[in-house]
């Protein structure tokens, strides 16, 4: 080993040995241009094969916003997953690869007119909605398309809640499904999102109970639904081991089996769980400082060019290069910009690196590079598949 990293059990438990050792091998190259996001192909393959496996009659649509890197999308396309998109930009990535419209759905409940026109003319035929205004837009720009209504469900056990912005309550939802039918659309089902990085398996119980109540309400109104879109939310390991996708899906599958017609089509829209734990950021230490009793560590990746989710409460696990690995001290870890908002984490115990040393940031493949800006002139991180 060229570089002085000390891998602990915690690191390999969180992201697995093959992923971590591949990243370390890459980081051991003498010259490496940081910040750089390494994405483990094998881990993406493994996740793609696991997700959906335990839910009968299900199809997986990768939420492109989690990581829209062209190489990543190409790989996921080869693995035959479908895609969930929200914008012209995301559709352009897919159309350039020739992804057929049957493999694309759009579940953002509020879509721009220009995106709707483009998606509809491309042949995309499944859309979410949660307002009468959206039904009017869909009826105009994607006449006759299939629509599923987004209901509000609790997001309390997710580390990145989404429910306040979208979703309606059951009576409104039933009325909207009827309205969509009257406008010539095909009201086909119901969707929800338990919130991203949802670590409580029972959040899906509450959501499916609510969905079932609406399903029955719709039936009473004479609407025969056939599609249940359970959204995203599957969690990954950041700083601890969380509930496994298999366990969530086995539970979801038995609930669906108990509550819904046997021929119900199930759609799953994972983003984070497909790419998150495949990603490891390689950052460089660009500075250190002691201020009072505090130790500050400055990296070349921060809130504005990759680690935006740290502001919303996502905590990462770090692996720091250091000449001595026994004595750990506590650091405030920050990005490179001049903005004091650019603080990634506090009270992180790490051995002391030197300026120029590398720091690996584990489980950073989702909602990182897709959020990054060039604020303050710092470059966007590159992405490399390993
Ligand atoms: C963001 C999003 C997803 C993906 O969520 P994850 O928590 O990353 O799995 C799925 N569906 C919709 C509608 C989304 O907005």
PDB file of C-alpha atoms in Angstrom, residues 126 293 320 332 383:
ATOM      1  CA  UNK A 126     -47.395   6.684 -16.887  1.00  0.00           C
ATOM      2  CA  UNK A 293     -10.410  23.774  21.451  1.00  0.00           C
ATOM      3  CA  UNK A 320      -8.652   9.247   6.499  1.00  0.00           C
ATOM      4  CA  UNK A 332     -15.247  19.693  12.270  1.00  0.00           C
ATOM      5  CA  UNK A 383     -17.250  10.223 -11.700  1.00  0.00           C
TER       6      UNK A 383
END
